[in-house]
Short mmCIF file of C-alpha atoms in Angstrom, two decimals:
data_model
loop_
_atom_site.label_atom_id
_atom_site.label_comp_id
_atom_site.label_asym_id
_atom_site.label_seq_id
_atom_site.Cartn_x
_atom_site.Cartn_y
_atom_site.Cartn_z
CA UNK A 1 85.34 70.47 125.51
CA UNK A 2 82.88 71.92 122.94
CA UNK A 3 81.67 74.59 125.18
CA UNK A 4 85.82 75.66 125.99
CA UNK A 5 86.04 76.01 122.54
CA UNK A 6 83.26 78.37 121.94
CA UNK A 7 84.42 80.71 124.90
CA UNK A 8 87.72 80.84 123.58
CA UNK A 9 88.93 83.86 121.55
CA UNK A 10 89.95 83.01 118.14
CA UNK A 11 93.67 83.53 117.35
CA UNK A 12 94.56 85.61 113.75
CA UNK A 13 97.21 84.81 111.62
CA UNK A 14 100.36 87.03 113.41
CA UNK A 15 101.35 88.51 109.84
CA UNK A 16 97.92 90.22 109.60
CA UNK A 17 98.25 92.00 112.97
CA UNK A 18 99.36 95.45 113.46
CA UNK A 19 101.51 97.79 115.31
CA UNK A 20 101.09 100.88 117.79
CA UNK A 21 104.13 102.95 118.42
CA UNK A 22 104.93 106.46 119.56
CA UNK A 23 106.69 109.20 121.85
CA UNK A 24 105.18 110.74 124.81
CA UNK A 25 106.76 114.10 125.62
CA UNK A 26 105.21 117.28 127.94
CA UNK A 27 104.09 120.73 126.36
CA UNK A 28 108.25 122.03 125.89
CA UNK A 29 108.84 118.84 124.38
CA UNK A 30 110.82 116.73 126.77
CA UNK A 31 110.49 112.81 126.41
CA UNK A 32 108.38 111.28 129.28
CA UNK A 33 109.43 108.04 130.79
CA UNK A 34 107.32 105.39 132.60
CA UNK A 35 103.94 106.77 131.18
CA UNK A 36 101.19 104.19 130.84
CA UNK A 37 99.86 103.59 127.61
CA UNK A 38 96.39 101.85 126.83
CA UNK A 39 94.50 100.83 123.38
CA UNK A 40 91.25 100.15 123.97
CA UNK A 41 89.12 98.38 121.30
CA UNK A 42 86.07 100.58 120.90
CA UNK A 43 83.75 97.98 119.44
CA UNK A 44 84.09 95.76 122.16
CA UNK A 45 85.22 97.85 125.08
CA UNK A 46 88.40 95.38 125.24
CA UNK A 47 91.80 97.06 126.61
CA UNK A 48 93.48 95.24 123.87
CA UNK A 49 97.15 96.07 124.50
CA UNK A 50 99.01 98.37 127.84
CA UNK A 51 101.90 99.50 127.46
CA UNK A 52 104.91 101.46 129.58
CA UNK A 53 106.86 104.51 127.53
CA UNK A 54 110.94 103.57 127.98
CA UNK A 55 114.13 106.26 128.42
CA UNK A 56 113.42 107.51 125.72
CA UNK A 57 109.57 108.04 125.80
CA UNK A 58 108.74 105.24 122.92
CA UNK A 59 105.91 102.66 123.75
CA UNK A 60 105.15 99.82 121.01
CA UNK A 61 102.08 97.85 121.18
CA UNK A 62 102.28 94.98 118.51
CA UNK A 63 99.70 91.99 118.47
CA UNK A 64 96.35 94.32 117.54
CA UNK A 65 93.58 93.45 115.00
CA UNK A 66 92.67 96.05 112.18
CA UNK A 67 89.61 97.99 114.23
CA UNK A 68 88.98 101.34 115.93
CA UNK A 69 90.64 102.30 118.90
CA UNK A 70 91.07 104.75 122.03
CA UNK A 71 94.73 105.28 123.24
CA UNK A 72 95.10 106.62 126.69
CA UNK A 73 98.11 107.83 128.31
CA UNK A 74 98.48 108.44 132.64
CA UNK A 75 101.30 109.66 134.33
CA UNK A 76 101.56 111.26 137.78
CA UNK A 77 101.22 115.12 137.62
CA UNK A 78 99.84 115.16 134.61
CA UNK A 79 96.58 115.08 132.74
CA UNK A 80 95.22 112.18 131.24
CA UNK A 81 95.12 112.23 127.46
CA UNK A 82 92.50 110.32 125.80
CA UNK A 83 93.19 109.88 121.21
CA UNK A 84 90.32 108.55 120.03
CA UNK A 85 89.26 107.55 116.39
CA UNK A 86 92.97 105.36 115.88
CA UNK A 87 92.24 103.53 112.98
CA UNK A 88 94.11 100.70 112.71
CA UNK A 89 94.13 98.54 109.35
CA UNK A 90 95.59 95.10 108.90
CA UNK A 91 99.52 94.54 109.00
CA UNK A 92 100.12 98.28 109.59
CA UNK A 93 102.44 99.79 111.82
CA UNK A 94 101.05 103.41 112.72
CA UNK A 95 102.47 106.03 115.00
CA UNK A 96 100.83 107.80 117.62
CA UNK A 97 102.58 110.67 119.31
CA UNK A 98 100.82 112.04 122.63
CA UNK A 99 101.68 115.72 124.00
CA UNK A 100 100.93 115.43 128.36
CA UNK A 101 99.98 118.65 130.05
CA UNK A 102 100.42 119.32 133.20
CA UNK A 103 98.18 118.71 135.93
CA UNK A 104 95.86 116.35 137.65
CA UNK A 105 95.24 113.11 136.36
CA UNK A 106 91.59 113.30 137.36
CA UNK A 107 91.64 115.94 134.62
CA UNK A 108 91.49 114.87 130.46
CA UNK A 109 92.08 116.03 127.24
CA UNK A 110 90.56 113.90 124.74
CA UNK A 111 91.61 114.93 120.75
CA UNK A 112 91.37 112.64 117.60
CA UNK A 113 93.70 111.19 115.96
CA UNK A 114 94.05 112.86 112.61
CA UNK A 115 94.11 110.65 109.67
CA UNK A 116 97.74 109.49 108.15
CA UNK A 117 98.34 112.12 105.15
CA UNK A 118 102.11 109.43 104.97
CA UNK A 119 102.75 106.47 106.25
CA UNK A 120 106.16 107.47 107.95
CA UNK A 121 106.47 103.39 109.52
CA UNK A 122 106.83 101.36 106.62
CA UNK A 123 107.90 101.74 102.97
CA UNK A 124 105.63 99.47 101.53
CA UNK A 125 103.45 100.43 98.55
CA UNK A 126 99.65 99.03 97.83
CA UNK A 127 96.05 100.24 99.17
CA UNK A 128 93.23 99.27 101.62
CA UNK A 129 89.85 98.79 100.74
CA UNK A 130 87.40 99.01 103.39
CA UNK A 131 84.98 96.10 102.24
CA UNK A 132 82.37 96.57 104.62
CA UNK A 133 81.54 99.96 103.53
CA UNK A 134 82.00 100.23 99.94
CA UNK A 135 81.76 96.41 98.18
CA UNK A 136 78.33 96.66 98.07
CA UNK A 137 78.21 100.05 96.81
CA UNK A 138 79.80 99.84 93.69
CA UNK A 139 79.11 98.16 90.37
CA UNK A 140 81.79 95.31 90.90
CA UNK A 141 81.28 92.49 89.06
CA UNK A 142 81.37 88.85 90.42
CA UNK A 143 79.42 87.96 93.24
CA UNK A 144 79.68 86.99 97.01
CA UNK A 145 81.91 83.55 96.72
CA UNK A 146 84.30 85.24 94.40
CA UNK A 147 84.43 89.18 94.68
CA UNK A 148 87.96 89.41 96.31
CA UNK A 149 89.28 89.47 92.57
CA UNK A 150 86.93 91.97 91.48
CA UNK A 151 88.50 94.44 94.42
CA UNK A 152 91.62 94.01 93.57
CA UNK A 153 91.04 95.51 89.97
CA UNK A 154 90.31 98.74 91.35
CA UNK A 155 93.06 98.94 93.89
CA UNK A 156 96.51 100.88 92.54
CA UNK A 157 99.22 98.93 91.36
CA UNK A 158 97.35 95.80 90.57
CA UNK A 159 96.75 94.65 87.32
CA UNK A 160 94.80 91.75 85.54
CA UNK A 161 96.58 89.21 83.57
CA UNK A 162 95.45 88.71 79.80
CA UNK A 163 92.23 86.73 80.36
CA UNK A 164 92.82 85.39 83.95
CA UNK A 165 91.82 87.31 86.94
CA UNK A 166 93.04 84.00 89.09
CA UNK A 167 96.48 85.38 88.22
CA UNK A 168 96.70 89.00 88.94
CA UNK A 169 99.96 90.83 88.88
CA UNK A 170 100.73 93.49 91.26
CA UNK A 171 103.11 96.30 90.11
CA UNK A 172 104.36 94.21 87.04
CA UNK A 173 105.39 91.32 89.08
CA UNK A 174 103.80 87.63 87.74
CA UNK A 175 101.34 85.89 89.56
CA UNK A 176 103.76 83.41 91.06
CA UNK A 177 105.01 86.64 92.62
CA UNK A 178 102.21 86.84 95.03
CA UNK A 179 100.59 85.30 98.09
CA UNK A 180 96.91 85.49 99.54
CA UNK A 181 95.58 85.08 103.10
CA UNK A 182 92.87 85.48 105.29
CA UNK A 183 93.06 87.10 108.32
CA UNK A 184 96.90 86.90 107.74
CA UNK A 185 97.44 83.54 107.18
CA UNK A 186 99.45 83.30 104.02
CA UNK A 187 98.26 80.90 101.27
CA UNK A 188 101.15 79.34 99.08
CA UNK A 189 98.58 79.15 96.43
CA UNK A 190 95.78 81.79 94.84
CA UNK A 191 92.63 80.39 94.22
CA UNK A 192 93.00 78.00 97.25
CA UNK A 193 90.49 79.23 99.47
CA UNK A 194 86.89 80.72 98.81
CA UNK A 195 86.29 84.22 100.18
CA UNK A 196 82.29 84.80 101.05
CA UNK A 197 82.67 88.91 100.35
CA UNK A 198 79.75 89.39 102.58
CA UNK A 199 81.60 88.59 105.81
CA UNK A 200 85.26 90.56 104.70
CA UNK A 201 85.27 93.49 106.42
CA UNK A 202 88.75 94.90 104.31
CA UNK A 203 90.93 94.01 101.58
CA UNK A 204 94.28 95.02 101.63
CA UNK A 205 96.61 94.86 99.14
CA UNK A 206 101.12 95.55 99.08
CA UNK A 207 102.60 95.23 95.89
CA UNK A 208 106.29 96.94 96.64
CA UNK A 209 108.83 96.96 99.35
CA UNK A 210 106.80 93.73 101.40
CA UNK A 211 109.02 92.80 104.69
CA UNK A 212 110.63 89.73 105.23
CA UNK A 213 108.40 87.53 106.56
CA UNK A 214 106.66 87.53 103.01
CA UNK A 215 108.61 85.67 100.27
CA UNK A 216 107.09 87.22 97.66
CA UNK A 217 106.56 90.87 95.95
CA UNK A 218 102.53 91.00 96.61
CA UNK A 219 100.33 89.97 99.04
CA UNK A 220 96.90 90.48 99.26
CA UNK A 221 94.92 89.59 102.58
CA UNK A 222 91.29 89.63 103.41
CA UNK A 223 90.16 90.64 106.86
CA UNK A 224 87.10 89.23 108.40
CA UNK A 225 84.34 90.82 110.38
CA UNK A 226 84.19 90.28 113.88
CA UNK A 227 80.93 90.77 116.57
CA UNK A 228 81.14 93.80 119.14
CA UNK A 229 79.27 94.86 122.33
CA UNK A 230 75.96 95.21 120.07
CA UNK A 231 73.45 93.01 118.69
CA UNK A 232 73.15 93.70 114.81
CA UNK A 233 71.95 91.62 111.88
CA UNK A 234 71.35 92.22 108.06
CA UNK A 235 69.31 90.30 105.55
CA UNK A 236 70.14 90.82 101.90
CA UNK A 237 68.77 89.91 98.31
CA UNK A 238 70.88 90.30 95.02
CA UNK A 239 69.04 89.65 91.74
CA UNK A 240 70.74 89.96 87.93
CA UNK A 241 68.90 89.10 84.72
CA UNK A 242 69.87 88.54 81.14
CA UNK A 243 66.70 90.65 80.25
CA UNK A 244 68.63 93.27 81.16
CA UNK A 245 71.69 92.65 79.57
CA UNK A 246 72.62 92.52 75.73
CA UNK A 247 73.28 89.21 73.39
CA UNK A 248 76.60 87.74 72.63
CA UNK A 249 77.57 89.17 69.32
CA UNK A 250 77.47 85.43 67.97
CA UNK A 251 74.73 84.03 69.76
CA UNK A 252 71.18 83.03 67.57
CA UNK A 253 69.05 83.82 70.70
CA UNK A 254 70.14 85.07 73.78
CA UNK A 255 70.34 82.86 76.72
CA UNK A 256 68.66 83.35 80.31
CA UNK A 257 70.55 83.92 83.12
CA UNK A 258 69.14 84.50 86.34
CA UNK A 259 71.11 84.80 89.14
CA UNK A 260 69.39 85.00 93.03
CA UNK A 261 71.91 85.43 96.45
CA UNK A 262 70.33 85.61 99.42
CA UNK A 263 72.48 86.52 102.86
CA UNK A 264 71.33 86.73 105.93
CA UNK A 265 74.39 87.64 109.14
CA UNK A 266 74.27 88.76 113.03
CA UNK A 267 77.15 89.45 115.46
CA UNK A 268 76.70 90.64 119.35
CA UNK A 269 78.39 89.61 122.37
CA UNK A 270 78.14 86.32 124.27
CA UNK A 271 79.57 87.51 127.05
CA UNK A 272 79.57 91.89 127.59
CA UNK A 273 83.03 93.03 127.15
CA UNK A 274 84.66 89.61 127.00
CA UNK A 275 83.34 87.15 123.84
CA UNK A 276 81.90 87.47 120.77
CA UNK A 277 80.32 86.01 117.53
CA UNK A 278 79.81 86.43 114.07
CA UNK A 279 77.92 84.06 111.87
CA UNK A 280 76.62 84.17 108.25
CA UNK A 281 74.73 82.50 105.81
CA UNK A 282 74.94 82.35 102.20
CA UNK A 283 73.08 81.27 99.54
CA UNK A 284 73.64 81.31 95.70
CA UNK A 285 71.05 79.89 92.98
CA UNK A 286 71.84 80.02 89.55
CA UNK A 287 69.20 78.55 87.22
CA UNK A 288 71.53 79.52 84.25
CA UNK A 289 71.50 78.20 80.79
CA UNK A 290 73.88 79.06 78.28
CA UNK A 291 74.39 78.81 74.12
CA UNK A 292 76.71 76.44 72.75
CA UNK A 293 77.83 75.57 69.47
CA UNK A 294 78.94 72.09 67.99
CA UNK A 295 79.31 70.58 64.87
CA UNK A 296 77.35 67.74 63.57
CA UNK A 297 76.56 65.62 60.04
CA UNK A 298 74.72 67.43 57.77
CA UNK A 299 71.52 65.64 56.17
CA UNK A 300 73.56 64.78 53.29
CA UNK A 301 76.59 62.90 55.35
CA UNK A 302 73.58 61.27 57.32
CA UNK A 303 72.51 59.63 54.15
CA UNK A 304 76.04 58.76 53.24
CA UNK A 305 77.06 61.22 50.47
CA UNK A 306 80.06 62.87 51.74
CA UNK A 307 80.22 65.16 48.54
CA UNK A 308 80.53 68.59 50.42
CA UNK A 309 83.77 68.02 52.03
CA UNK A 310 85.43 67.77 48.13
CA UNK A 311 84.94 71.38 48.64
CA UNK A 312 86.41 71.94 51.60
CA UNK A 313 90.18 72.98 52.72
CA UNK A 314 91.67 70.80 52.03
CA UNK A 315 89.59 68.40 50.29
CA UNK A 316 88.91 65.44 52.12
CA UNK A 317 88.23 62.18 50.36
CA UNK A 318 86.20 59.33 51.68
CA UNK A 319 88.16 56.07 51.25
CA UNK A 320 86.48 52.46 50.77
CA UNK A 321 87.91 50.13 53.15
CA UNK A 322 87.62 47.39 51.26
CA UNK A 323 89.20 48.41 48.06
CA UNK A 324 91.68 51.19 49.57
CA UNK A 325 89.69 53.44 46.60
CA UNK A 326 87.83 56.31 46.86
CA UNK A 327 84.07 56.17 46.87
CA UNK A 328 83.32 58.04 43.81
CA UNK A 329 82.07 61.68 44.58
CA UNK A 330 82.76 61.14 48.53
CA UNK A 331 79.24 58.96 47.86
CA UNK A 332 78.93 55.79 50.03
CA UNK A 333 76.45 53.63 48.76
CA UNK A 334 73.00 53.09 50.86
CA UNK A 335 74.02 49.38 50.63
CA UNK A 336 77.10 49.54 52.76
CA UNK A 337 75.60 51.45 55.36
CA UNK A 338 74.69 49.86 58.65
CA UNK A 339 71.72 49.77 59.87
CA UNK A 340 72.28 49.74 63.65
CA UNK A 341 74.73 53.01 63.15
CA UNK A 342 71.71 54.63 61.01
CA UNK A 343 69.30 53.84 63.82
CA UNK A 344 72.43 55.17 66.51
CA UNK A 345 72.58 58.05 64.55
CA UNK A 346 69.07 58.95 64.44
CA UNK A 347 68.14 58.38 67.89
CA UNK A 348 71.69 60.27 69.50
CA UNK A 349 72.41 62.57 66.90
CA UNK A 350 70.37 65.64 66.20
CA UNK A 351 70.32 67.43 62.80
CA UNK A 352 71.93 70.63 61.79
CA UNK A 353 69.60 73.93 62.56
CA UNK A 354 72.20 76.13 60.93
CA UNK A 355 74.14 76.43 57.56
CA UNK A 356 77.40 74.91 57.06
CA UNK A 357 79.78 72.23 57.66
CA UNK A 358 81.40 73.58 60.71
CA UNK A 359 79.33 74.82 64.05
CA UNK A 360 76.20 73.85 62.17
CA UNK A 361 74.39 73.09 65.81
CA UNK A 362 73.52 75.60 68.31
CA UNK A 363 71.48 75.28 71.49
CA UNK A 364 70.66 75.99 75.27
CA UNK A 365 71.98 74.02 77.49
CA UNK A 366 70.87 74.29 81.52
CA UNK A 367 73.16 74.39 83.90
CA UNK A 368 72.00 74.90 87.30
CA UNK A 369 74.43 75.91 89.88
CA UNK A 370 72.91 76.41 93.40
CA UNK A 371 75.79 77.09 96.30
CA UNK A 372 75.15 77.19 100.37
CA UNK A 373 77.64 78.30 102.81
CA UNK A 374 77.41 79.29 106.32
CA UNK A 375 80.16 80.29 108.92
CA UNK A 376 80.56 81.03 112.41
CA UNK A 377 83.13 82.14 114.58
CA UNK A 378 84.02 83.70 117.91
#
């Protein structure tokens, strides 16, 4: 059971799939019928998707992953044309017109595909972002468990909400108004899942005119990697320091942050041509500390004279329980005060190491945070 399971090609969401569609027509322009039409995945030499041209000359080849492919088109008495470089991203529908000349179909005539100045298919509005290549190579904040915000705030038409980047808004719309996924299958709620940036191999983002299987405005969907015909692996270290960064404008002393992610990832074939994996590790240590700021009884309150907060607004006045009258001056007498709380308070409360009544206590606190993650699939 285990090993069927590991020799069976993984399934993707069908809203994150994509479409192949054009017209095959000869050299004056006349529509060719019954033409065979084949995308082949480059990566992993897979003929993903064939295909036969109607009346009309139109083939359609839904069902295909974002990747790079080769479309070939045979007919009798003519040549065989070969498109390669079809780049297909997630959920897009992309036409590919082929021009047959006549002759053998021993002979070929390979071109490649020119790169979509419109997209003619679809009306929808947003952007890719091809993580694999660039994430790394910018200065985006955030870090490998939770950089799929951090890409959205430089793609068009997306915007951050005041103070939240768990609620973006794309072209206006609210954050209810939009859905995640991963690998096209939608999540009802953002934030639900936890991306690991390292293994994301695009981002793609539609924030106008989405089709109707999406209920809402935007949608956002993150595209995994996936192994090919070749072996390759990649070992990574990503270190940031507060002694290079500044203090907080209200912090006494600056507090250290160190920040180590280690990831280490290989993909290849299990079986040439047929199976593949793709398996990472993460790891994420965060010795971090950080400055916080309380309030606590100054060494006047501790002895029981209560006299500063006369001064105060508003004044507040120290009542005696026992005659409903205030002590005089906010004073309590050393008499009335217990001597377990005293002892309590010495032993669990710390004194003041700044001036004032109110945030009068500031320290570093650790907080370690140290996260592991590893995935595999096929």
């Amino acid at each position: 059971m285990s090993l069927s399971l590991l020799l069976c090609r993984s399934l993707m969401g069908q809203e994150g799939l994509s479409t192949l569609r054009g017209t095959i027509i000869d050299s004056s322009g006349a529509v060719i019928p019954g033409v065979t039409v084949a995308a082949r995945e480059v990566s992993t030499n897979i003929t993903a998707r064939t295909a036969s041209t109607d009346a009309q000359g139109n083939y359609e080849m839904p069902g295909l992953k974002a990747a790079n492919y080769q479309v070939t088109a045979t007919q009798t008495g003519f040549k065989r044309a070969v498109v390669d470089d079809v780049m297909l991203q997630s959920n897009q529908v992309r036409r590919v017109d082929i021009t047959l000349e006549v002759g053998e179909v021993t002979s070929e005539v390979t071109v490649s595909a020119a790169a979509e100045a419109i997209q003619t298919e679809q009306g929808k509005i947003g952007a890719d972002f091809n993580a694999a290549k660039r994430y790394w190579d910018l200065p985006i904040p955030g870090n490998a468990f939770s950089g799929t915000y951090a890409v959205l705030a430089i793609l068009p038409e997306v915007q951050r909400a005041p103070g939240d980047w768990g609620a973006p808004t794309f072209a206006g719309q609210g954050g209810n108004q939009v859905n995640m996924g991963q690998d096209g299958i939608k999540e009802e709620t953002l934030n639900s899942q936890t991306v690991n940036m390292e293994a994301v191999q695009e981002v793609k983002a539609v924030a106008v005119n989405q089709t109707a299987e999406y209920a809402r405005v935007g949608f956002f969907d993150t595209i995994s990697k996936s192994g090919t015909n070749q072996f390759h692996g990649e070992a990574s270290y990503y270190h940031r320091n507060s002694a290079l960064g500044a203090r907080n404008f209200f912090e006494d002393q600056k507090a250290k942050v160190l920040y180590h992610t280690m990831n280490l990832s290989a993909s290849g074939p299990i079986f040439k041509d047929k199976t593949f994996f793709y398996g990472l590790w993460n790891g994420e240590r965060v010795p971090g500390k950080a400055f916080y700021l309380t309030s606590v009884p100054t060494d006047k309150m501790r002895a029981g004279d209560f006299s500063e907060l006369l001064a105060s607004s508003p004044a507040v006045v120290i009542i005696d329980p026992l005659t409903d009258v205030p002590f005089p001056d906010n004073k309590i007498p050393s008499q009335r005060l217990s001597s377990v709380a005293t002892t309590l308070q010495e032993g669990y409360i710390p004194r003041p190491n700044r001036p004032g009544l109110v945030d009068n206590l500031g320290w570093i606190h650790p907080y370690p945070d140290d996260q592991f993650r590893a995935d595999v699939w096929s």
